[in-house]
Amino acid sequence: MGTIELSTHNQLSGSRRVIVKIGSALLVDDDKGEIRGTWLSELASDIAGFHKQKIEVVIVSSGAIAVGRNRLELPSGELALEQKQAAAATGQIRLAHAWQQALGIHNITVAQILLTLSDTEERRRHLNARATIETLLKLGTIPVINENDTVATEEIRYGDNDRLAARVAQMISADTLVLLSDVDGLYNEDPRLNSNADLISEVTEITPEIEAMAGAAPSGYSSGGMLTKLEAAKIAMAAGCTMAITDGTVMNALSALASGGRATWFMPSSEPLTARKGWIAGTVSAAGSIVIDAGAINALKSGKSLLPAGVTSIEGTFERGDVVNIRVPGVGVVGRGLSAYSSDDAIRISGRKSRDIERILGYRGRDEMVHRDDLVLEMNVVEVNQK
Ligand code: GLU
C-alpha cells in the first residue's frame, strides 16, 4: 500500500505520535464473533503508511471479550465478570495474533501491552509503563494495547477503551488520539431520529451543552457510548492532545480522516508538553528537594536535563516519579520536576557521573536525575554566577 497523503488542512498533518483506538464493534463480526480480516488488513495498510512517514503509532484495540466469548461458546447477553475475564483470556491471544499478522505483512513488529487502571494512575507504575512504551516506539515497533481484562476486577477496571486510550495518550504525551467508532462524530441531536442533525466538526471545550448532546444518543448507538468518548476527550484535551471521533466502519478509515474526512475534532488549548509541565508546576506539595550547584542551574536554563553530577544533596523522602523542588543554596527554589530516582538512590548517585550509576546502584537507571521534559523552571530564576 502507498503512503497516506496528509492534507495540510487536517489535524493529522504534523502529528508526531498518534494513538488509534479501535472498538470491538468494528473489529469483530457480531454474528460470527470473528475478526474482520479484510477490514483489519486495510486499516493495517493505513497504519503502515503513517509508520513509513515516521509518525509513531500506538494502537489501543478492543475485541478480546467479543472474540473469546464466541470461541468459548458463552451465551449471548450480559456475562458475569469471571466469564468476561475468561473470554478476554481466550480472545486476547487471537487478537494479538491478528494484529501481528496484519502488520507483519508490512514488516512491522507489534508489541502487546495489557494495562490496568492503576498502571496509568499510580505514579511509579505510570512511569514504568511510559518508559516501556517509549522504548518500544524508539525500537520502531507498534505497541498494541488493551486493558488487562483477565486480572482487572470490577473496581479497578476502566471497562471501556476510550478512556484507557486517552490515559495512554496523556501518559506518553501523544499529540493526536483517533477514536474509530461506528459513528462519524458528535451530533447536536440524534442523527437517527432527526435527519437534519448537524455534525459538530470542532469542539474546543466540553461544556454542559456538549455533554447534553452526547446524552441525547440512545445507548448501544456506539460501542463505548458517546459519554465515555467525551470523558476521553476531557482527559486528552487536558493533556494537550487533539482527539478525533470518526467513522471506522468504512475501509481505510484512517486515510479518509487524514485527507479531511468527516469527524469531530476536540482541540486542546495547549501542546502536550506544555500541559504536562503545567501539571508538574501545579502540584500542590513537593515530596522533597534536589539541591543543585550553580553550574547545574545554568545548564538547566539552557534547556538541558538535570544530571546527577550537578546534584549536591537530597532533602526529604521521595519515590521515583514524585514531584520534587529543585533548590540552589542562597537562591531558593528554582524549579520543579519529576525525579527519576527515589531519594535513597538519589543520595547515592549525587555528584557522580551518569556512567557510574549502574555500578553504584546495581541497575542501569536513567542518565538524568530529572529529564528536561519533566522539568519546569521558575520564570524569574536569576543568572547564577559560577564560582
Ligand atoms: N477491553 C475490552 C475487550 O478487549 C473492550 C473494552 C471496550 O469495548 O471499550 O474486549
Short mmCIF file of C-alpha atoms and ligand atoms in Angstrom, two decimals:
data_model
loop_
_atom_site.label_atom_id
_atom_site.label_comp_id
_atom_site.label_asym_id
_atom_site.label_seq_id
_atom_site.Cartn_x
_atom_site.Cartn_y
_atom_site.Cartn_z
CA MET A 1 0.00 0.00 0.00
CA GLY A 2 1.15 3.52 -0.74
CA THR A 3 1.70 6.21 1.81
CA ILE A 4 -1.10 8.36 3.11
CA GLU A 5 -1.29 11.86 1.72
CA LEU A 6 -1.71 14.06 4.75
CA SER A 7 -3.87 17.03 3.89
CA THR A 8 -2.46 20.31 5.18
CA HIS A 9 -5.96 21.29 6.26
CA ASN A 10 -6.15 18.39 8.58
CA GLN A 11 -5.22 17.96 12.21
CA LEU A 12 -3.38 14.74 11.48
CA SER A 13 -0.79 16.57 9.46
CA GLY A 14 2.17 17.37 11.62
CA SER A 15 1.29 14.69 14.15
CA ARG A 16 4.29 13.08 15.68
CA ARG A 17 2.67 10.47 17.85
CA VAL A 18 -0.82 9.12 17.20
CA ILE A 19 -2.96 6.76 19.24
CA VAL A 20 -5.61 4.86 17.29
CA LYS A 21 -8.39 3.29 19.31
CA ILE A 22 -10.46 0.58 17.66
CA GLY A 23 -13.77 -0.55 19.11
CA SER A 24 -14.91 -4.19 19.27
CA ALA A 25 -17.93 -3.48 17.07
CA LEU A 26 -15.62 -2.56 14.19
CA LEU A 27 -13.05 -5.28 14.55
CA VAL A 28 -15.26 -8.22 15.40
CA ASP A 29 -18.13 -9.54 13.35
CA ASP A 30 -21.07 -9.68 15.76
CA ASP A 31 -22.73 -12.76 14.30
CA LYS A 32 -19.69 -14.93 13.85
CA GLY A 33 -17.61 -13.48 16.68
CA GLU A 34 -14.64 -13.46 14.33
CA ILE A 35 -12.13 -10.76 13.49
CA ARG A 36 -12.96 -8.97 10.24
CA GLY A 37 -9.83 -9.84 8.28
CA THR A 38 -10.24 -7.57 5.26
CA TRP A 39 -11.18 -4.56 7.34
CA LEU A 40 -8.19 -5.15 9.60
CA SER A 41 -5.74 -5.52 6.74
CA GLU A 42 -6.94 -2.26 5.15
CA LEU A 43 -6.54 -0.48 8.46
CA ALA A 44 -3.09 -2.03 8.86
CA SER A 45 -2.16 -0.56 5.45
CA ASP A 46 -3.20 2.87 6.67
CA ILE A 47 -1.18 2.43 9.85
CA ALA A 48 1.82 1.22 7.87
CA GLY A 49 1.51 4.44 5.83
CA PHE A 50 1.87 6.52 8.99
CA HIS A 51 4.73 4.36 10.18
CA LYS A 52 6.55 4.88 6.91
CA GLN A 53 6.23 8.63 7.35
CA LYS A 54 7.91 8.29 10.76
CA ILE A 55 4.72 9.09 12.63
CA GLU A 56 4.72 6.97 15.78
CA VAL A 57 1.57 4.90 16.17
CA VAL A 58 0.15 3.21 19.23
CA ILE A 59 -2.93 1.01 18.80
CA VAL A 60 -5.50 0.56 21.54
CA SER A 61 -7.51 -2.42 20.38
CA SER A 62 -10.69 -3.80 21.91
CA GLY A 63 -12.19 -7.09 20.87
CA ALA A 64 -10.75 -9.66 23.26
CA ILE A 65 -14.03 -10.35 25.03
CA ALA A 66 -16.05 -10.38 21.81
CA VAL A 67 -13.71 -12.88 20.17
CA GLY A 68 -13.28 -15.03 23.25
CA ARG A 69 -16.95 -15.36 24.12
CA ASN A 70 -17.61 -16.80 20.70
CA ARG A 71 -14.71 -19.22 20.94
CA LEU A 72 -15.86 -20.41 24.35
CA GLU A 73 -19.47 -20.56 23.16
CA LEU A 74 -20.67 -18.42 26.03
CA PRO A 75 -24.34 -17.39 25.97
CA SER A 76 -25.37 -14.09 24.42
CA GLY A 77 -26.38 -11.26 26.72
CA GLU A 78 -24.60 -9.79 29.72
CA LEU A 79 -21.79 -12.02 31.03
CA ALA A 80 -20.68 -12.40 34.64
CA LEU A 81 -17.33 -10.76 35.43
CA GLU A 82 -15.47 -14.08 35.57
CA GLN A 83 -16.99 -15.10 32.25
CA LYS A 84 -15.82 -11.85 30.68
CA GLN A 85 -12.38 -12.47 32.13
CA ALA A 86 -12.28 -15.99 30.76
CA ALA A 87 -13.45 -14.68 27.39
CA ALA A 88 -10.75 -11.98 27.41
CA ALA A 89 -8.06 -14.56 28.22
CA THR A 90 -9.04 -16.59 25.18
CA GLY A 91 -9.75 -13.69 22.87
CA GLN A 92 -6.65 -11.63 23.63
CA ILE A 93 -4.30 -14.25 22.16
CA ARG A 94 -6.28 -14.29 18.96
CA LEU A 95 -6.49 -10.53 18.87
CA ALA A 96 -2.74 -10.12 19.31
CA HIS A 97 -2.12 -12.74 16.67
CA ALA A 98 -4.41 -10.95 14.20
CA TRP A 99 -2.52 -7.68 14.72
CA GLN A 100 0.81 -9.41 14.42
CA GLN A 101 -0.22 -10.87 11.08
CA ALA A 102 -1.88 -7.73 9.74
CA LEU A 103 1.12 -5.52 10.48
CA GLY A 104 3.71 -8.23 9.90
CA ILE A 105 2.85 -8.10 6.18
CA HIS A 106 4.24 -4.56 6.27
CA ASN A 107 7.33 -5.73 8.16
CA ILE A 108 6.19 -4.03 11.31
CA THR A 109 6.82 -5.67 14.68
CA VAL A 110 3.97 -5.41 17.15
CA ALA A 111 4.30 -5.47 20.93
CA GLN A 112 1.43 -6.37 23.22
CA ILE A 113 0.82 -4.31 26.36
CA LEU A 114 -2.00 -5.09 28.77
CA LEU A 115 -2.74 -2.33 31.25
CA THR A 116 -4.89 -1.94 34.32
CA LEU A 117 -6.27 1.29 35.71
CA SER A 118 -3.51 1.53 38.33
CA ASP A 119 -0.81 1.27 35.66
CA THR A 120 -1.88 4.63 34.34
CA GLU A 121 -2.89 6.24 37.64
CA GLU A 122 -0.20 5.22 40.08
CA ARG A 123 2.91 7.31 39.60
CA ARG A 124 5.59 4.64 39.68
CA ARG A 125 3.72 2.18 37.51
CA HIS A 126 2.81 5.03 35.21
CA LEU A 127 6.50 5.89 34.77
CA ASN A 128 7.39 2.28 34.09
CA ALA A 129 4.63 1.82 31.53
CA ARG A 130 5.64 5.08 29.90
CA ALA A 131 9.31 4.09 29.70
CA THR A 132 8.38 0.74 28.15
CA ILE A 133 6.12 2.28 25.52
CA GLU A 134 8.73 4.95 24.72
CA THR A 135 11.37 2.23 24.30
CA LEU A 136 9.15 0.17 22.03
CA LEU A 137 8.45 3.22 19.88
CA LYS A 138 12.15 4.06 19.66
CA LEU A 139 12.76 0.49 18.52
CA GLY A 140 10.29 1.04 15.69
CA THR A 141 7.58 -1.31 16.92
CA ILE A 142 3.87 -0.61 17.15
CA PRO A 143 2.51 -1.25 20.64
CA VAL A 144 -0.94 -2.87 20.66
CA ILE A 145 -2.61 -2.07 23.96
CA ASN A 146 -5.71 -3.43 25.66
CA GLU A 147 -6.99 -3.46 29.19
CA ASN A 148 -5.74 -6.42 31.21
CA ASP A 149 -9.31 -7.67 31.46
CA THR A 150 -8.36 -11.06 32.82
CA VAL A 151 -6.98 -9.79 36.10
CA ALA A 152 -8.69 -6.44 36.50
CA THR A 153 -11.61 -6.72 38.88
CA GLU A 154 -14.70 -4.56 38.56
CA GLU A 155 -13.41 -1.80 40.86
CA ILE A 156 -10.09 -1.43 39.10
CA ARG A 157 -11.31 -1.72 35.54
CA TYR A 158 -11.66 1.02 33.03
CA GLY A 159 -14.33 -1.05 31.37
CA ASP A 160 -14.02 0.96 28.19
CA ASN A 161 -11.04 1.51 25.96
CA ASP A 162 -11.98 5.11 25.12
CA ARG A 163 -10.75 6.33 28.48
CA LEU A 164 -7.88 3.85 28.54
CA ALA A 165 -6.71 5.24 25.17
CA ALA A 166 -6.94 8.81 26.50
CA ARG A 167 -4.90 7.87 29.58
CA VAL A 168 -2.26 6.31 27.36
CA ALA A 169 -2.24 9.47 25.23
CA GLN A 170 -1.68 11.51 28.38
CA MET A 171 0.96 9.15 29.69
CA ILE A 172 3.14 9.26 26.59
CA SER A 173 2.33 12.87 25.56
CA ALA A 174 0.74 11.83 22.26
CA ASP A 175 -0.39 14.75 20.13
CA THR A 176 -3.35 13.02 18.47
CA LEU A 177 -5.87 10.41 19.56
CA VAL A 178 -8.25 8.94 16.98
CA LEU A 179 -11.30 7.04 18.18
CA LEU A 180 -12.52 4.87 15.33
CA SER A 181 -16.19 4.41 16.04
CA ASP A 182 -19.43 3.35 14.43
CA VAL A 183 -20.46 7.00 14.26
CA ASP A 184 -18.66 9.73 12.37
CA GLY A 185 -18.68 12.21 15.23
CA LEU A 186 -20.74 14.13 17.73
CA TYR A 187 -24.10 15.46 16.53
CA ASN A 188 -26.17 18.21 18.08
CA GLU A 189 -29.11 15.78 18.03
CA ASP A 190 -29.51 12.06 17.47
CA PRO A 191 -29.00 11.73 13.69
CA ARG A 192 -31.09 8.58 13.56
CA LEU A 193 -34.09 10.40 14.92
CA ASN A 194 -33.51 13.68 13.17
CA SER A 195 -32.03 13.65 9.68
CA ASN A 196 -31.32 17.37 9.98
CA ALA A 197 -28.99 16.85 12.92
CA ASP A 198 -25.67 18.63 12.47
CA LEU A 199 -22.25 17.12 12.94
CA ILE A 200 -20.14 19.27 15.28
CA SER A 201 -16.84 19.46 13.46
CA GLU A 202 -14.81 21.14 16.18
CA VAL A 203 -15.09 21.27 19.95
CA THR A 204 -12.73 23.46 21.98
CA GLU A 205 -14.34 22.95 25.38
CA ILE A 206 -16.59 20.27 26.86
CA THR A 207 -19.45 22.45 28.05
CA PRO A 208 -22.70 21.19 29.66
CA GLU A 209 -24.28 21.89 26.27
CA ILE A 210 -21.88 19.49 24.55
CA GLU A 211 -22.47 16.88 27.24
CA ALA A 212 -26.20 17.19 26.71
CA MET A 213 -25.67 16.36 23.02
CA ALA A 214 -23.88 13.16 23.94
CA GLY A 215 -26.62 12.23 26.36
CA ALA A 216 -29.17 12.52 23.58
CA ALA A 217 -27.94 9.42 21.76
CA PRO A 218 -29.58 6.16 22.87
CA SER A 219 -27.30 3.60 24.50
CA GLY A 220 -25.91 0.96 22.17
CA TYR A 221 -25.61 3.60 19.49
CA SER A 222 -21.84 3.34 19.64
CA SER A 223 -19.69 0.78 21.46
CA GLY A 224 -18.34 2.81 24.38
CA GLY A 225 -21.18 5.31 24.17
CA MET A 226 -20.74 8.99 23.38
CA LEU A 227 -20.46 9.85 27.07
CA THR A 228 -17.31 7.78 27.59
CA LYS A 229 -15.92 9.38 24.41
CA LEU A 230 -16.46 12.80 25.94
CA GLU A 231 -14.78 11.61 29.14
CA ALA A 232 -11.86 10.53 26.95
CA ALA A 233 -11.90 13.93 25.24
CA LYS A 234 -11.64 15.69 28.60
CA ILE A 235 -8.60 13.63 29.58
CA ALA A 236 -6.97 14.10 26.17
CA MET A 237 -7.63 17.85 25.96
CA ALA A 238 -6.29 18.45 29.47
CA ALA A 239 -3.13 16.63 28.37
CA GLY A 240 -2.76 18.83 25.29
CA CYS A 241 -3.78 16.00 22.95
CA THR A 242 -6.09 16.58 19.99
CA MET A 243 -8.81 13.94 19.71
CA ALA A 244 -10.97 12.88 16.78
CA ILE A 245 -14.07 10.74 16.63
CA THR A 246 -14.58 9.37 13.15
CA ASP A 247 -16.41 6.60 11.34
CA GLY A 248 -14.36 3.43 11.36
CA THR A 249 -16.91 1.20 9.66
CA VAL A 250 -15.61 2.17 6.23
CA MET A 251 -12.48 0.73 4.64
CA ASN A 252 -9.28 2.75 5.12
CA ALA A 253 -10.90 4.96 7.74
CA LEU A 254 -7.60 6.47 8.82
CA SER A 255 -6.51 7.60 5.40
CA ALA A 256 -10.00 9.01 4.90
CA LEU A 257 -9.56 11.03 8.08
CA ALA A 258 -6.07 12.12 7.05
CA SER A 259 -7.45 13.52 3.81
CA GLY A 260 -10.08 15.56 5.58
CA GLY A 261 -12.87 13.04 6.19
CA ARG A 262 -15.87 13.74 8.40
CA ALA A 263 -15.09 13.79 12.08
CA THR A 264 -15.47 15.74 15.27
CA TRP A 265 -12.15 17.22 16.36
CA PHE A 266 -11.60 18.06 20.01
CA MET A 267 -8.98 20.78 20.15
CA PRO A 268 -6.90 21.35 23.30
CA SER A 269 -5.69 24.80 24.21
CA SER A 270 -2.08 23.74 24.76
CA GLU A 271 0.59 21.39 23.45
CA PRO A 272 1.19 18.03 25.22
CA LEU A 273 4.49 19.11 26.74
CA THR A 274 3.07 22.43 27.95
CA ALA A 275 0.13 20.60 29.51
CA ARG A 276 2.45 18.12 31.20
CA LYS A 277 4.62 20.88 32.57
CA GLY A 278 1.54 22.73 33.76
CA TRP A 279 0.60 19.66 35.74
CA ILE A 280 4.08 19.41 37.29
CA ALA A 281 4.14 23.13 38.14
CA GLY A 282 0.64 22.92 39.60
CA THR A 283 1.37 20.05 42.00
CA VAL A 284 0.45 21.35 45.43
CA SER A 285 3.25 19.91 47.52
CA ALA A 286 6.63 18.63 46.52
CA ALA A 287 7.82 15.48 48.29
CA GLY A 288 11.37 16.76 48.80
CA SER A 289 14.14 18.75 47.20
CA ILE A 290 17.09 18.13 44.97
CA VAL A 291 19.81 20.64 45.82
CA ILE A 292 21.99 21.57 42.87
CA ASP A 293 25.08 23.65 42.25
CA ALA A 294 25.45 26.87 40.27
CA GLY A 295 26.81 25.09 37.20
CA ALA A 296 23.79 22.84 37.04
CA ILE A 297 21.26 25.67 37.16
CA ASN A 298 22.88 27.37 34.20
CA ALA A 299 22.74 24.09 32.27
CA LEU A 300 19.04 23.72 33.13
CA LYS A 301 18.37 27.24 31.95
CA SER A 302 19.93 26.42 28.60
CA GLY A 303 17.37 23.60 28.23
CA LYS A 304 19.40 20.63 29.50
CA SER A 305 18.29 17.85 31.81
CA LEU A 306 19.48 17.64 35.41
CA LEU A 307 22.29 15.10 35.69
CA PRO A 308 23.39 13.52 38.99
CA ALA A 309 26.77 15.24 38.60
CA GLY A 310 25.19 18.63 39.31
CA VAL A 311 23.40 17.49 42.47
CA THR A 312 24.97 18.36 45.81
CA SER A 313 22.41 16.94 48.25
CA ILE A 314 18.92 15.50 48.65
CA GLU A 315 16.29 16.64 51.13
CA GLY A 316 13.18 14.75 52.23
CA THR A 317 11.99 11.27 51.31
CA PHE A 318 10.52 10.59 47.90
CA GLU A 319 9.93 7.82 45.39
CA ARG A 320 10.80 7.62 41.74
CA GLY A 321 8.26 9.71 39.84
CA ASP A 322 7.45 12.07 42.70
CA VAL A 323 7.39 15.81 42.15
CA VAL A 324 10.38 17.45 43.83
CA ASN A 325 11.65 21.01 44.19
CA ILE A 326 14.94 21.94 42.63
CA ARG A 327 16.82 24.21 45.02
CA VAL A 328 20.01 26.26 44.76
CA PRO A 329 21.57 27.25 48.11
CA GLY A 330 21.37 31.00 48.64
CA VAL A 331 18.89 31.41 45.77
CA GLY A 332 15.95 29.23 46.78
CA VAL A 333 13.64 27.00 44.77
CA VAL A 334 14.41 27.45 41.09
CA GLY A 335 12.06 24.85 39.65
CA ARG A 336 10.19 21.60 39.97
CA GLY A 337 10.41 18.24 38.31
CA LEU A 338 9.73 14.53 38.42
CA SER A 339 12.61 12.66 39.98
CA ALA A 340 13.79 9.63 38.02
CA TYR A 341 15.20 8.18 41.26
CA SER A 342 13.95 7.64 44.80
CA SER A 343 15.58 9.83 47.46
CA ASP A 344 17.63 6.85 48.72
CA ASP A 345 19.09 6.16 45.29
CA ALA A 346 19.42 9.87 44.51
CA ILE A 347 21.62 10.33 47.60
CA ARG A 348 23.92 7.56 46.42
CA ILE A 349 24.42 8.95 42.92
CA SER A 350 24.56 12.66 43.86
CA GLY A 351 27.61 14.36 42.41
CA ARG A 352 28.53 11.28 40.40
CA LYS A 353 28.83 10.77 36.66
CA SER A 354 25.88 9.16 34.88
CA ARG A 355 28.10 6.39 33.56
CA ASP A 356 28.77 5.30 37.17
CA ILE A 357 25.07 4.88 38.06
CA GLU A 358 24.93 1.21 37.19
CA ARG A 359 27.99 0.39 39.26
CA ILE A 360 26.74 2.35 42.27
CA LEU A 361 23.10 1.23 42.26
CA GLY A 362 23.41 -2.18 40.69
CA TYR A 363 20.97 -1.34 37.92
CA ARG A 364 21.05 0.88 34.90
CA GLY A 365 18.58 3.72 35.51
CA ARG A 366 18.15 6.89 33.54
CA ASP A 367 21.17 9.09 32.83
CA GLU A 368 19.24 12.10 34.10
CA MET A 369 18.08 12.72 37.64
CA VAL A 370 15.29 14.89 36.21
CA HIS A 371 14.66 14.74 32.47
CA ARG A 372 14.12 18.10 30.79
CA ASP A 373 10.62 17.03 29.68
CA ASP A 374 9.81 16.51 33.35
CA LEU A 375 11.27 19.82 34.47
CA VAL A 376 9.71 23.24 34.96
CA LEU A 377 11.91 26.20 35.83
CA GLU A 378 10.69 29.28 37.67
CA MET A 379 10.31 32.15 35.22
CA ASN A 380 12.42 34.53 37.23
CA VAL A 381 15.40 32.37 38.06
CA VAL A 382 18.29 34.80 38.16
CA GLU A 383 21.61 34.13 36.49
CA VAL A 384 23.79 32.32 38.98
CA ASN A 385 27.48 33.05 38.85
CA GLN A 386 29.66 30.03 38.73
CA LYS A 387 32.43 30.03 41.25
N1 GLU B 1 -11.11 -4.46 26.77
C1 GLU B 1 -12.31 -4.92 26.16
C2 GLU B 1 -12.01 -6.03 25.14
O1 GLU B 1 -10.96 -6.10 24.60
C3 GLU B 1 -13.07 -3.84 25.42
C4 GLU B 1 -13.46 -2.60 26.16
C5 GLU B 1 -14.24 -1.65 25.23
O2 GLU B 1 -15.06 -2.11 24.43
O3 GLU B 1 -14.03 -0.45 25.26
O4 GLU B 1 -12.82 -6.85 24.84
#
